[in-house]
XYZ file of C-alpha atoms in Angstrom:
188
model
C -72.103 -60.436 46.781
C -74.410 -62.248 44.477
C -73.326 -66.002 46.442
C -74.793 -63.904 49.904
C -77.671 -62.977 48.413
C -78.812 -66.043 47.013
C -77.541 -68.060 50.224
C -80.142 -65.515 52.261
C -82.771 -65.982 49.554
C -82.247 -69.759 50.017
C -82.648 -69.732 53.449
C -85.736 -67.685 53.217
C -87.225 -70.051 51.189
C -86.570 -72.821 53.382
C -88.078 -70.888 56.553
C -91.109 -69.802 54.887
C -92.027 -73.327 53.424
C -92.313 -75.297 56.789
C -93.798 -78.697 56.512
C -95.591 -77.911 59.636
C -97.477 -75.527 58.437
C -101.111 -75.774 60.021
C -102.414 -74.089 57.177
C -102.841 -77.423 54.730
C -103.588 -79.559 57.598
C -107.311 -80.040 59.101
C -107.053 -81.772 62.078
C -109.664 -84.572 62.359
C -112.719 -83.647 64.749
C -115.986 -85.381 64.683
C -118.068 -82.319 64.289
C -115.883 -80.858 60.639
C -116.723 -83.485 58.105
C -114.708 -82.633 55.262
C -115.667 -80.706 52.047
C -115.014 -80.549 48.777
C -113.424 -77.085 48.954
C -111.259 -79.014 51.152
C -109.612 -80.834 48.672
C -107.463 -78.090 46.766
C -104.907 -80.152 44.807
C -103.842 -80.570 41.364
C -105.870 -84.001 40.074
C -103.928 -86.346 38.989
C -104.007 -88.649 35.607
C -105.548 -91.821 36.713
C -109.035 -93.446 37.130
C -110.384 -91.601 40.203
C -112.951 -89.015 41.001
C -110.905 -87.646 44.069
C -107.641 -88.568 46.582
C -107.391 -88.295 49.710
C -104.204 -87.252 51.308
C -103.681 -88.382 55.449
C -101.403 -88.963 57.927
C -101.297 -89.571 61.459
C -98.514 -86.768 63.219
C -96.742 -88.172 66.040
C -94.856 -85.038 68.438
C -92.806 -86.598 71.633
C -91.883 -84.245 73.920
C -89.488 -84.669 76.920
C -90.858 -83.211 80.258
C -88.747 -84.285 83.472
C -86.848 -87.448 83.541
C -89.412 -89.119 85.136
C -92.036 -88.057 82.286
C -92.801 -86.780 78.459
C -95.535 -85.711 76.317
C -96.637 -87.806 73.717
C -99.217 -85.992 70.750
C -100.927 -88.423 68.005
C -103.280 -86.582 65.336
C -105.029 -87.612 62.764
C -104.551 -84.795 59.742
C -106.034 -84.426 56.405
C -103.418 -82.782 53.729
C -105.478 -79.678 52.168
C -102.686 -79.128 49.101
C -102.110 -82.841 48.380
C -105.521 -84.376 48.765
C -107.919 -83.529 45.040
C -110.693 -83.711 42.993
C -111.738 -83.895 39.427
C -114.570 -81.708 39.224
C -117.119 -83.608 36.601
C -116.985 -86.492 39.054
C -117.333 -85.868 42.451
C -120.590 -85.950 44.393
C -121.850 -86.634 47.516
C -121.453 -90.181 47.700
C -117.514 -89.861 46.451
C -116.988 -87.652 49.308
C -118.634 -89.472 51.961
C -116.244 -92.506 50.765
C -113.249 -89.842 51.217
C -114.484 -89.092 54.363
C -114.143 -93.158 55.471
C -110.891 -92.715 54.512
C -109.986 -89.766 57.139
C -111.904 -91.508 59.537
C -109.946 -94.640 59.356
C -106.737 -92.554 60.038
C -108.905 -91.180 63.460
C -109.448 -94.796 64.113
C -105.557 -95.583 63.637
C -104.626 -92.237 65.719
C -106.881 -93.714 68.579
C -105.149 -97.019 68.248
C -101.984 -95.867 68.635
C -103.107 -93.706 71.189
C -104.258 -97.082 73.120
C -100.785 -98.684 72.534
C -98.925 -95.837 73.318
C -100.849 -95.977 76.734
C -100.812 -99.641 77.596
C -96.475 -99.530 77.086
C -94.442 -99.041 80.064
C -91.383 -97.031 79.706
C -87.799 -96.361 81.145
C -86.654 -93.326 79.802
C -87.216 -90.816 77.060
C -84.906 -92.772 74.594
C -87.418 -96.263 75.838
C -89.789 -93.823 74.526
C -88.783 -92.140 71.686
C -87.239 -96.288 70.478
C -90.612 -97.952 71.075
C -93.041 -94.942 69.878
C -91.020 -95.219 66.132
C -92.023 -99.210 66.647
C -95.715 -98.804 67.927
C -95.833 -95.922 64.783
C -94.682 -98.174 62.011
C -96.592 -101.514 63.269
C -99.853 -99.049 63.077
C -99.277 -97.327 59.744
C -99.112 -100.359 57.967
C -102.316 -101.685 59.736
C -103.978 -98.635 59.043
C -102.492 -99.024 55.008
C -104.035 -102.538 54.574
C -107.366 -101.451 56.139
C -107.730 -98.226 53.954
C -107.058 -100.411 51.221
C -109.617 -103.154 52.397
C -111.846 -100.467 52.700
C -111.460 -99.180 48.958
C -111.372 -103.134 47.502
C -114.524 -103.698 49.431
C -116.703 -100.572 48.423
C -115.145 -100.381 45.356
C -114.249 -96.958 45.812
C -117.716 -95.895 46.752
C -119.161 -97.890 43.861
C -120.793 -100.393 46.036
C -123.655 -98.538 48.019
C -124.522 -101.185 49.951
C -120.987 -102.001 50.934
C -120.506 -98.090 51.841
C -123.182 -97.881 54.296
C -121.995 -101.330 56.224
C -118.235 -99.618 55.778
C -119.614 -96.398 57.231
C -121.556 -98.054 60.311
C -118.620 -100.458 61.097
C -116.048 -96.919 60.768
C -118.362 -95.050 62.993
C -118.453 -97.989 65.861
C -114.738 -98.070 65.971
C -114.288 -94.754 66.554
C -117.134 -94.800 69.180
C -115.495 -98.121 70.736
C -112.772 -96.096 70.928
C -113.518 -93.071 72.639
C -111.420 -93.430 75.652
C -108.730 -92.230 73.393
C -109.897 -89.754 71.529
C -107.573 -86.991 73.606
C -104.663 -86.337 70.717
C -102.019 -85.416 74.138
C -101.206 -88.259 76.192
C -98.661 -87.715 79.436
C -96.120 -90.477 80.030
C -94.643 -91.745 83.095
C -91.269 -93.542 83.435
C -91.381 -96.555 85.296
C -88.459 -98.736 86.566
């Protein structure tokens, strides 16, 4: 009796705690900047005013076998992302900010990719997409941390505000793929 309980309490647990829970996620849009109630993590013990914790989501859904459903997001992690209150101020989370953009950027890259790859078949898909995914997240690792060596985690103002405008023209150079679903059709 007590090994059925606690198998039903396990499996509770494991249905209630879903990773894709939309609660911790914010979904990047242009017009939600982020905010420091945003950021509701434990701080950790190291040298930094805040973290910010990102991700680009990748769903790939088959439609007919001629077609799928592809969907790339950008998403900001509420629970894991934090902030050490004494710190943090305007200019810290504008630099956090940069760094959620970046991921947009990345999302819209892949997003571009995705788009210019012909396909055969789901499994062409669902083989090349895990490719396309991994070639991007490194990119978008070694730019987030160009971004940080350059600005010096914010502490450079005058490297900020050329990060900012140069952030803010990708995205805009990149509007064309800014829609998160993307419909796919096999080709021969």
């Amino acid at each position: 009796m007590k090994l059925k309980l606690f198998c039903i309490l396990i499996i509770a647990c494991l249905f209630s705690f879903k990773p894709d829970d939309k609660k911790d996620i914010i979904l990047w849009k242009l017009d939600r900047p982020l905010t420091w109630d945003d950021f509701k993590g434990k701080p950790e013990k190291r040298f930094a005013a805040a973290s910010t914790s990102y991700d680009i989501l990748k769903e790939v859904n088959k439609g007919t076998t001629t077609n799928a459903s592809v969907k790339i997001e950008a998403v900001f992690f509420c629970e894991s992302s934090w902030k050490k209150k004494s710190w943090i101020n305007d200019q810290v989370l504008a630099h956090e900010q940069k760094h959620f953009d970046i991921v947009e950027v990345y999302a819209r890259l892949l997003r571009k990719k995705i788009k210019e790859t012909k396909f055969t078949s789901f499994e062409d898909l669902k083989t090349k997409m895990e490719s396309l995914y991994d070639v991007n997240d490194k990119a978008m690792d070694k730019y987030q941390d160009l971004y940080d060596e350059e600005t010096d985690g914010s502490m450079n103002g005058d490297k900020q505000r050329e990060w900012e405008a140069k952030i803010m023209k990708e995205i805009k150079a990149l509007d064309a793929f800014k829609e998160t679903s993307l419909q796919i059709n096999f080709s021969k």
